[in-house]
mmCIF file of C-alpha atoms in Angstrom:
data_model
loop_
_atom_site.group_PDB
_atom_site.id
_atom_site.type_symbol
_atom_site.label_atom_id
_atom_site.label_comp_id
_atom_site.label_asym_id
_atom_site.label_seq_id
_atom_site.Cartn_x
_atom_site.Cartn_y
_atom_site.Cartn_z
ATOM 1 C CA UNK I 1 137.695 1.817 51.491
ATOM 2 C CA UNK I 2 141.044 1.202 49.911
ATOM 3 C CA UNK I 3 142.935 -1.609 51.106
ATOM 4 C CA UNK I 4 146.529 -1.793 52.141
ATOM 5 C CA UNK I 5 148.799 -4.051 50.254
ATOM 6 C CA UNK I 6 149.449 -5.907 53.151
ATOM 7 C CA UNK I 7 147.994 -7.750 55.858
ATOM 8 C CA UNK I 8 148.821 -5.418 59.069
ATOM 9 C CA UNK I 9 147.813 -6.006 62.575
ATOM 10 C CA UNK I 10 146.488 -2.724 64.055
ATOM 11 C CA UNK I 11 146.023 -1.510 60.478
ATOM 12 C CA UNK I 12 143.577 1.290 60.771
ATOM 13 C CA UNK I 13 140.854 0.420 57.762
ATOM 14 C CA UNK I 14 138.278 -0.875 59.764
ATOM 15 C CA UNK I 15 138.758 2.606 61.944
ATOM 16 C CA UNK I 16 139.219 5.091 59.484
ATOM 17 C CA UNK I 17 135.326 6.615 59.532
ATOM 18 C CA UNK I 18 136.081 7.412 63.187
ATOM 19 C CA UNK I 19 139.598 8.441 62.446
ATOM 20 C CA UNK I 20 138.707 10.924 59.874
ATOM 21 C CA UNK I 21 135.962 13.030 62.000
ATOM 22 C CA UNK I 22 139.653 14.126 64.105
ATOM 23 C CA UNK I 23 141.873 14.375 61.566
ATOM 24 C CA UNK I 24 142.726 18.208 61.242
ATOM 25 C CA UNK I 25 142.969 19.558 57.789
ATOM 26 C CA UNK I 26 146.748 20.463 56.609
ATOM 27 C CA UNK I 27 148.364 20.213 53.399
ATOM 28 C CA UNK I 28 150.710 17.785 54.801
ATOM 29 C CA UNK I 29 150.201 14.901 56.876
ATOM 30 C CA UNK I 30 153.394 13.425 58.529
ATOM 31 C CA UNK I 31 153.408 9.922 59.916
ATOM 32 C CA UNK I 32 156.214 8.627 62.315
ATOM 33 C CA UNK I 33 154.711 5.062 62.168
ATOM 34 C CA UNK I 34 153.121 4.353 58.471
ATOM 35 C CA UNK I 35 152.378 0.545 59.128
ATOM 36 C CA UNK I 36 149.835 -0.620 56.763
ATOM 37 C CA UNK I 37 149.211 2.869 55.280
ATOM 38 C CA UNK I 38 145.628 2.689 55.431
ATOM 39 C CA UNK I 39 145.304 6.214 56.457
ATOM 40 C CA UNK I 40 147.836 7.199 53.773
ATOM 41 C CA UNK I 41 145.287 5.261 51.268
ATOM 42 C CA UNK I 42 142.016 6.914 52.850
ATOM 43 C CA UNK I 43 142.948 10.387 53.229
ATOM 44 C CA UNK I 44 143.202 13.164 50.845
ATOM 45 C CA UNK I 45 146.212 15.506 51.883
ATOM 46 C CA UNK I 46 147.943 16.739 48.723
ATOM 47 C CA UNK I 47 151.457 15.916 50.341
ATOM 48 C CA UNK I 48 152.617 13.065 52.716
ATOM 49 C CA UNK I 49 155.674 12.485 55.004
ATOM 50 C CA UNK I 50 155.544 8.858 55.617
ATOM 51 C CA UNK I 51 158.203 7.206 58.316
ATOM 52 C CA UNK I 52 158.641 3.688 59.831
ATOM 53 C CA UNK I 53 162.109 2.124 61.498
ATOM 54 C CA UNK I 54 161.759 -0.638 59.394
ATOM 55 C CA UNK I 55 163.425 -0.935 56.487
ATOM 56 C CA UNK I 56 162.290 -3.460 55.145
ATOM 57 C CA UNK I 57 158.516 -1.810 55.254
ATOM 58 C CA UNK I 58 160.067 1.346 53.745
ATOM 59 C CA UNK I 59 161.822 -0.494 50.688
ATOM 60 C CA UNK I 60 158.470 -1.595 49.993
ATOM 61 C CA UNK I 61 156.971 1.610 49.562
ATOM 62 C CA UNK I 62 159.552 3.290 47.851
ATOM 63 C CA UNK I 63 159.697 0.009 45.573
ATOM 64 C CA UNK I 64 155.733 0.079 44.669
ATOM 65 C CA UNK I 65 155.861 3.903 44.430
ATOM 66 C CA UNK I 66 158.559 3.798 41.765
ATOM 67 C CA UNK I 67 158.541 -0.406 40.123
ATOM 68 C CA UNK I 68 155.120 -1.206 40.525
ATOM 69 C CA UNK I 69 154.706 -3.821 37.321
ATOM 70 C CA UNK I 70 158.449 -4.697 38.456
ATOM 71 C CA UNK I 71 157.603 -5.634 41.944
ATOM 72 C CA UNK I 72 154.451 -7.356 40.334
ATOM 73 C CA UNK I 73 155.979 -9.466 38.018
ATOM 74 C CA UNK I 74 158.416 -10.521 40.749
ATOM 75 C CA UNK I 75 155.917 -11.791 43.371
ATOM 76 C CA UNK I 76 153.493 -13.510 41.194
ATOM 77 C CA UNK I 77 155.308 -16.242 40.934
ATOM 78 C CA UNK I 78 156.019 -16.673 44.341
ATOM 79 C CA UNK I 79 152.631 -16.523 45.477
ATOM 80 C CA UNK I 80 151.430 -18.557 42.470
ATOM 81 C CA UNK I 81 153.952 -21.549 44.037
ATOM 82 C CA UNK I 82 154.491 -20.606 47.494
ATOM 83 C CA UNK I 83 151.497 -21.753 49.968
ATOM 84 C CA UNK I 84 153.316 -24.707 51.503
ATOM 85 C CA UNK I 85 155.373 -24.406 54.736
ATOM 86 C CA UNK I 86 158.770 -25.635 52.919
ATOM 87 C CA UNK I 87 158.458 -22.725 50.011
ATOM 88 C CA UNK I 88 157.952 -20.368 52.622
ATOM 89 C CA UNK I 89 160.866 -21.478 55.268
ATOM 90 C CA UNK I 90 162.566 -21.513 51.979
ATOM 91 C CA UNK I 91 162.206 -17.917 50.797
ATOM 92 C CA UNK I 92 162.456 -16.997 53.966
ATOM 93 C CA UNK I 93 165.959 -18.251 54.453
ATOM 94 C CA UNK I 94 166.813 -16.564 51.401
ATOM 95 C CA UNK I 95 165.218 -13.275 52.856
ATOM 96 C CA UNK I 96 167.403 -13.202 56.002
ATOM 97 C CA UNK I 97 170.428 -14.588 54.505
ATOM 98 C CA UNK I 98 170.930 -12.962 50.750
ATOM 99 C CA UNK I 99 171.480 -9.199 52.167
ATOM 100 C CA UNK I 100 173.127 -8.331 48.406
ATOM 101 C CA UNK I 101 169.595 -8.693 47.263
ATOM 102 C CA UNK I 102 168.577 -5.987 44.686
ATOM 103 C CA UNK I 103 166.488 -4.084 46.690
ATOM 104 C CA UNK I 104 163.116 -4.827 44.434
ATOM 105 C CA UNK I 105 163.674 -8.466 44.726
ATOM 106 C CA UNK I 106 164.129 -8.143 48.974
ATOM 107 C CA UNK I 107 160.637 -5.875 48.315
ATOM 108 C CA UNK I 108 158.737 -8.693 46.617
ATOM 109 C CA UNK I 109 160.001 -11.427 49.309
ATOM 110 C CA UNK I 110 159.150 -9.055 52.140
ATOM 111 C CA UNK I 111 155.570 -8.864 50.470
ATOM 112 C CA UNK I 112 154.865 -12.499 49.905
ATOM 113 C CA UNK I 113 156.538 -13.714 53.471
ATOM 114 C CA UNK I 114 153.713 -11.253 55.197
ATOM 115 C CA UNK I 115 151.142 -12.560 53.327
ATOM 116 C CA UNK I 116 151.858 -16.148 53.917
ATOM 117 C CA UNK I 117 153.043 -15.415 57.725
ATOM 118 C CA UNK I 118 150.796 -15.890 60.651
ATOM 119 C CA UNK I 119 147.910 -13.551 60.476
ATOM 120 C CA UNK I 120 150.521 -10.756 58.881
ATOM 121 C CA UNK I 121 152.760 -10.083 61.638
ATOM 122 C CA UNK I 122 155.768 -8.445 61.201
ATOM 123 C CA UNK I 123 158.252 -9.864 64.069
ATOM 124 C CA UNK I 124 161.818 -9.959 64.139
ATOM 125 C CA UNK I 125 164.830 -11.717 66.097
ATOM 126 C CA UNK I 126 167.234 -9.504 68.072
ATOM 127 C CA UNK I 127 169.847 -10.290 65.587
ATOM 128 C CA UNK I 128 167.341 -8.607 62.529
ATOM 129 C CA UNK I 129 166.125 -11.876 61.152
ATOM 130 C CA UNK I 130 162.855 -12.015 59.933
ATOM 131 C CA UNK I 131 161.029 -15.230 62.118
ATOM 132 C CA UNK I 132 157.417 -14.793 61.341
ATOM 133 C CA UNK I 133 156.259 -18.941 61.361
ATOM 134 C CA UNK I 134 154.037 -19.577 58.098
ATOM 135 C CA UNK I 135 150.593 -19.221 58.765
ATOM 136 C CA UNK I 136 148.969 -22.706 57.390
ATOM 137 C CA UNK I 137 146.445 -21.088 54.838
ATOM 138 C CA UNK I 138 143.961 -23.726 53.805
ATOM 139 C CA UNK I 139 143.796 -21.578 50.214
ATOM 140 C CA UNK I 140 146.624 -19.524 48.668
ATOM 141 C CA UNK I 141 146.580 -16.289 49.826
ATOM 142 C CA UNK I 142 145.623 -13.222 48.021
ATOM 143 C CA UNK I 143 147.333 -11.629 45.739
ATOM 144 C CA UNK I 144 147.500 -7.681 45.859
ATOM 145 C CA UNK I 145 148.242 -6.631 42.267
ATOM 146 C CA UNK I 146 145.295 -4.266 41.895
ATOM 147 C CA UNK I 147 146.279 -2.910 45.317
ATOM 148 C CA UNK I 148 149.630 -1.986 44.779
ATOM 149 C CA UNK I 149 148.803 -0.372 41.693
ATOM 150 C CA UNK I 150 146.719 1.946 43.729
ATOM 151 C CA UNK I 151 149.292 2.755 46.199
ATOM 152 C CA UNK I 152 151.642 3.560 43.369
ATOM 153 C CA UNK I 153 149.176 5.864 42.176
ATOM 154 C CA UNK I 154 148.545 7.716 45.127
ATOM 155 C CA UNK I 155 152.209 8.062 46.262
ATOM 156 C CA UNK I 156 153.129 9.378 42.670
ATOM 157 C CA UNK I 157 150.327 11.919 42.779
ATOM 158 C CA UNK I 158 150.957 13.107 46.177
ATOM 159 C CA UNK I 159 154.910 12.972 45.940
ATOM 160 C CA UNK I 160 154.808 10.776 48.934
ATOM 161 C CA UNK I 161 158.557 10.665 51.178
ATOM 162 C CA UNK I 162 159.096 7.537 52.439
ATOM 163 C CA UNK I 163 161.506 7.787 55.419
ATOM 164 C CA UNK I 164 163.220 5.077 57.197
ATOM 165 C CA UNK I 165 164.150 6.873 61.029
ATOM 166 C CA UNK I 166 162.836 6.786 64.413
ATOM 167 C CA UNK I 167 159.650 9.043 65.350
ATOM 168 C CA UNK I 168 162.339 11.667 66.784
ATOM 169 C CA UNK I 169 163.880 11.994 63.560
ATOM 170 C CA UNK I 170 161.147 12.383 61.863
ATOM 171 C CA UNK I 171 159.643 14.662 64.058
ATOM 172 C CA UNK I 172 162.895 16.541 63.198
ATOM 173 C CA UNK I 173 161.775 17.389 59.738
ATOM 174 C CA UNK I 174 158.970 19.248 60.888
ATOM 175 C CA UNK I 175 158.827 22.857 59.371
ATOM 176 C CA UNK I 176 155.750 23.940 60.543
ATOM 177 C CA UNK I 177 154.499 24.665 56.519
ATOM 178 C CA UNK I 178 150.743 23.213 57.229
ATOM 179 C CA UNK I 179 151.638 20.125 58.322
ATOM 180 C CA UNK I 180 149.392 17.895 60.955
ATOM 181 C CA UNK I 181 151.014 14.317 62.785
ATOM 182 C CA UNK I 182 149.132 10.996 63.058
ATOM 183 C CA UNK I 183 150.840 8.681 65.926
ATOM 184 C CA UNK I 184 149.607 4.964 65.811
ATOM 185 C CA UNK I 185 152.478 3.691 67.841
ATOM 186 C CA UNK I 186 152.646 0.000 69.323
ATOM 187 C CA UNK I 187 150.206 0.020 71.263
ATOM 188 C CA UNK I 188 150.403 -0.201 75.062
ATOM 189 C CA UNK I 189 149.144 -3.647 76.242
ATOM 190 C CA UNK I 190 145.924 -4.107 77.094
ATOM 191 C CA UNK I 191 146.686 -6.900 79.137
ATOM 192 C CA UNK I 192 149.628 -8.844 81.070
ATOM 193 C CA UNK I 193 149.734 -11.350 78.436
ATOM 194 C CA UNK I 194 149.619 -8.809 74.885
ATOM 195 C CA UNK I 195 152.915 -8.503 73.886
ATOM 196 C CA UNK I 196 152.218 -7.022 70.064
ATOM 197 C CA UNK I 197 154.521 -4.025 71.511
ATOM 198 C CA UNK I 198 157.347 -4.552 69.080
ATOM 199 C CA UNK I 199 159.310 -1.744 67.783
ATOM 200 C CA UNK I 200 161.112 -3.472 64.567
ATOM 201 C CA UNK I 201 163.907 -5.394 66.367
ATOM 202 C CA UNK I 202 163.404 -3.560 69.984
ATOM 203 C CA UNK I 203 160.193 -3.234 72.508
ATOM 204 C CA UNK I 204 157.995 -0.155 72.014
ATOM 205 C CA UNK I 205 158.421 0.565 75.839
ATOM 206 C CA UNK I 206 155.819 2.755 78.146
ATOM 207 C CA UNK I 207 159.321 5.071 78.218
ATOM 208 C CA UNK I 208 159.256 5.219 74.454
ATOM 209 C CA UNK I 209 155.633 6.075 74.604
ATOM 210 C CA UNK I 210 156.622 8.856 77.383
ATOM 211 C CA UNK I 211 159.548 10.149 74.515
ATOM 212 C CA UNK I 212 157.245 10.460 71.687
ATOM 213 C CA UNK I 213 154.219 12.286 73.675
ATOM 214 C CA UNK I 214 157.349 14.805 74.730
ATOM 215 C CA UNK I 215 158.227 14.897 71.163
ATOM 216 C CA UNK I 216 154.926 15.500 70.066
ATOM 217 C CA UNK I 217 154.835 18.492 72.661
ATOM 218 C CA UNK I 218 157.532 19.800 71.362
ATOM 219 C CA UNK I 219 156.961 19.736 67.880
ATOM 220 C CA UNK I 220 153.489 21.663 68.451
ATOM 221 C CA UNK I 221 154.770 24.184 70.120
ATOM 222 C CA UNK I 222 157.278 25.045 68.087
ATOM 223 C CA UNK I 223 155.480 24.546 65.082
ATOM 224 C CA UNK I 224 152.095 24.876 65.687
ATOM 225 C CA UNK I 225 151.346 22.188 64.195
ATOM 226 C CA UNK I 226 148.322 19.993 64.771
ATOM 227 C CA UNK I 227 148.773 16.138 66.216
ATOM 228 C CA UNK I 228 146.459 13.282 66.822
ATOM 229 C CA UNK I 229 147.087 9.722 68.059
ATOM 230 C CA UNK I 230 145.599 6.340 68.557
ATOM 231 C CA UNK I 231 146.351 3.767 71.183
ATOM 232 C CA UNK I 232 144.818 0.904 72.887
ATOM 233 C CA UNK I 233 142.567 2.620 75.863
ATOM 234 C CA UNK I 234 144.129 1.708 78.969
ATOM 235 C CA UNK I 235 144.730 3.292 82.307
ATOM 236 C CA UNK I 236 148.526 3.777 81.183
ATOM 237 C CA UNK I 237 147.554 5.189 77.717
ATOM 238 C CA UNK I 238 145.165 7.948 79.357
ATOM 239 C CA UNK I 239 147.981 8.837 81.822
ATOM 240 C CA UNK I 240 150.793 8.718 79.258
ATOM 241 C CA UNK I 241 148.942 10.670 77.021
ATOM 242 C CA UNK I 242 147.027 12.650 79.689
ATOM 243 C CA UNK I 243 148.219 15.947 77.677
ATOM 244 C CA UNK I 244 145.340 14.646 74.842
ATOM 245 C CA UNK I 245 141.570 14.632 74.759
ATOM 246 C CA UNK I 246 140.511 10.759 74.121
ATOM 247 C CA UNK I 247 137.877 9.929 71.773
ATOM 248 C CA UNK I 248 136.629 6.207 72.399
ATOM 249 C CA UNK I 249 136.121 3.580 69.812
ATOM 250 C CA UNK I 250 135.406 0.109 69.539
ATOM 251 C CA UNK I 251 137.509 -2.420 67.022
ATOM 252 C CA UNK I 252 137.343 -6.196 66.291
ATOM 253 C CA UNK I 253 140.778 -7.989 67.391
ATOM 254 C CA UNK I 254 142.197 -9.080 63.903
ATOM 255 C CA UNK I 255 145.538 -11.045 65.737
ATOM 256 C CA UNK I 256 144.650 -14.480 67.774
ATOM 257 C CA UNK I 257 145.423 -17.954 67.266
ATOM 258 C CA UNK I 258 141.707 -18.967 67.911
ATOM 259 C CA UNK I 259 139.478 -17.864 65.969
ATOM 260 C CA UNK I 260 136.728 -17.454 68.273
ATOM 261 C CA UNK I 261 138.557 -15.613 70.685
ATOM 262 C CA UNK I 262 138.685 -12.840 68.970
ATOM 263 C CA UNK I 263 136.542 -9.704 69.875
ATOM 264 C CA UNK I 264 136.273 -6.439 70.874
ATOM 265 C CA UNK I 265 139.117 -4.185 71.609
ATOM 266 C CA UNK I 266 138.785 -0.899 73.581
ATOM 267 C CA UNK I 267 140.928 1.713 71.953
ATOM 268 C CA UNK I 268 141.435 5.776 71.351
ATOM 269 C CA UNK I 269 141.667 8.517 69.444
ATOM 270 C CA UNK I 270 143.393 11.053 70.852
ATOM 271 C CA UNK I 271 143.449 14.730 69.666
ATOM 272 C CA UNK I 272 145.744 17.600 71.037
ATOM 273 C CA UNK I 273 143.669 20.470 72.473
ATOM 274 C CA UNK I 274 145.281 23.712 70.934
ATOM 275 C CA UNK I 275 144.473 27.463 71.117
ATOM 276 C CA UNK I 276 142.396 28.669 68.398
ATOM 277 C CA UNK I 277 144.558 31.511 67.824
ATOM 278 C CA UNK I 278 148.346 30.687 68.100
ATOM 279 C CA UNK I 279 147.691 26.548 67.774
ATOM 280 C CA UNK I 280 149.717 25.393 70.603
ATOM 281 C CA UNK I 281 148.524 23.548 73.276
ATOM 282 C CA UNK I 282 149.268 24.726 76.890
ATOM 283 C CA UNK I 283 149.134 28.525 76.695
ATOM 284 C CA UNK I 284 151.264 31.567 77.242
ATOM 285 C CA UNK I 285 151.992 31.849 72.992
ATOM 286 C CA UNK I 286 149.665 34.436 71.982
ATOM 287 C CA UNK I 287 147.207 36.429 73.982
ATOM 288 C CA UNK I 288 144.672 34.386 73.079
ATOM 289 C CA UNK I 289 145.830 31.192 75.144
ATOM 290 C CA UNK I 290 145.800 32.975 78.458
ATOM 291 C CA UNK I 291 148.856 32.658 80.893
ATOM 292 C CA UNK I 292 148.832 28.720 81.476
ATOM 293 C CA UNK I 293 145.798 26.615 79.339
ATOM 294 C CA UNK I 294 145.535 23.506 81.123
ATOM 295 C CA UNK I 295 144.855 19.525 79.474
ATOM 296 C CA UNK I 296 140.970 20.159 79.324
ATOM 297 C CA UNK I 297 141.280 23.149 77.280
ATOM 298 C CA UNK I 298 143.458 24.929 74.602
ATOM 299 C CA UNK I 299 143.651 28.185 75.719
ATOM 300 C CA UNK I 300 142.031 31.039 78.050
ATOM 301 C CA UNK I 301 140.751 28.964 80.892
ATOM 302 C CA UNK I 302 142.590 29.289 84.333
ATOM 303 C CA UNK I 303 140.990 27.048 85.885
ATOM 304 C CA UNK I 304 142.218 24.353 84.204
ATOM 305 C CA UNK I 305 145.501 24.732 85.682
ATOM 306 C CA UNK I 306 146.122 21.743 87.379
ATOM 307 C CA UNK I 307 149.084 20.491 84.783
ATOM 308 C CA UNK I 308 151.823 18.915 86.545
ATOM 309 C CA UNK I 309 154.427 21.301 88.413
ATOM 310 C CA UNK I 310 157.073 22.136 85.808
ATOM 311 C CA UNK I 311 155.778 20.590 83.069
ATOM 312 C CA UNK I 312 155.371 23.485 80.596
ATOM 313 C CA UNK I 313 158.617 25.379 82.023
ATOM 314 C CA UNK I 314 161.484 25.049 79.378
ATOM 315 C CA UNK I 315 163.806 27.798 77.846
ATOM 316 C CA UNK I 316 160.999 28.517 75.024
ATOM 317 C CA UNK I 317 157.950 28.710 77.795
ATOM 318 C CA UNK I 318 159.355 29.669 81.008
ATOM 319 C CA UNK I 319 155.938 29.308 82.705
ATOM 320 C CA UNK I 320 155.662 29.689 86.429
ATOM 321 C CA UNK I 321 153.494 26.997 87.763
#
């Protein structure tokens, strides 16, 4: 398994031999919400379309892809000095406050402040500032040289697009030329107390999961084009994403302050049921799908009509329900 270059809660390593039994094969695979890019590391598409709103996740990509020794010879020396609380407050002041930065030097800060944050979260103020507290490592933390010359690799042998937009406009892009999505949003919280739903500088709301499952909808059936997500597995996920068939898996927690509260977390895998024939998901597109495919099933079935009223009717699919 190849690691990511950064620590990323909800990064999808420990997931990925699950993840890659759904995975549809395409020559493309787009994601809205890269993270981590573990399953840009452990998959084998021959082109990628990879998104996130945050910029300052995207200027890391682009500057590994094309600086790699550059961006290595820049944070050596700041993890080589940097394990103490002041260093980091320190470079983190300079992070938030130096916006003239050359963008390779804001890409070797950003590294080195999420490997010496708490447990490698990414949080923000409303305001943009970057106010992840240091994260008291008795040993200095690990240095991934050999791991970002791997990502540089990969992304220069797949021509890898690194896109800074919203899920819509990425979605946007789409042109239907053997693509397949992979959604691994914020994930809805599993409990009253979660709150790892944040969106860059904004809440990842249950409306914005509502948006992007409409998006997704959209984007297969004008496309055709094949979609899977992941999401924590809870009662609002399943009726969010009620359109998708859920595939349950079990993962260890990897964000807690205590240590030995940490276990197992309920999530899914869910995979858009399409029509063998036509590849859209809800019917009436070719005569294979039969006049209105339901959730259950991709096309042909009847019975499985029970969809909401209305909810397939648009000027593209004006389906009687």
């Amino acid at each position: 398994m190849i690691r990511s270059l950064l620590k990323w809660p909800g990064g999808k390593s420990r997931v990925m031999p699950e993840l890659l039994r759904h995975l549809p094969k395409a020559g493309c695979l787009v994601e809205p919400f890269v993270g981590g890019a573990s399953v840009f590391l452990n998959t084998d598409y021959r082109r990628y379309i990879l998104a996130d709103i945050n910029p300052d996740l995207i200027r890391l990509y682009r500057e590994v892809k094309n600086n790699p020794e550059l961006v290595i010879g820049l944070a050596r020396p700041l993890f080589a000095n940097g394990n103490s609380k002041d260093e980091f407050l320190r470079y983190r002041d300079i992070f938030n406050r130096s916006k003239g930065l050359l963008d390779v030097n804001r890409a070797a800060l950003f590294l080195y402040l999420n490997r010496h944050g708490y447990n490698g979260v990414v949080r923000y103020n409303q305001s943009g500032g970057y106010n992840v507290p240091f994260g008291q490592h008795k040993s200095a933390p690990y240095f991934p040289e050999a791991e970002i010359r791997q990502f540089a690799q990969k992304a220069n042998d797949t021509k890898a697009i690194f896109l800074c937009c919203s899920f819509q406009n990425t979605l946007k892009i789409m042109v239907g030329m053997d693509e397949a999505v992979y959604c691994d949003p914020p994930y809805l919280p599993a409990s009253d107390t979660a709150n790892f739903t944040q969106y860059h500088t904004e809440p990842f709301t249950e409306d914005s999961h509502r948006q992007l499952v409409q998006a997704l909808l959209d984007v297969n059936r004008k496309h055709g084009v094949k979609v899977v997500i992941s999401n924590s597995d809870t009662e609002a996920t399943r009726a969010i994403y009620q359109p998708f068939d859920f595939h349950e898996i079990s993962v260890n927690r990897s964000v807690s302050a205590n240590g030995i509260t940490r276990g197992v977390a309920n999530e899914v895998i869910g995979v858009l049921p399409v029509c063998d024939g036509c590849g859209r998901h809800g019917g009436g597109c070719c005569p294979d799908c039969g006049p209105c495919a339901g959730y259950s099933a991709g096309c042909g079935d009847e019975s499985d009509s029970d969809v909401l009223p209305g909810y397939w009717e648009s000027e593209e699919n004006p389906i009687p329900l």
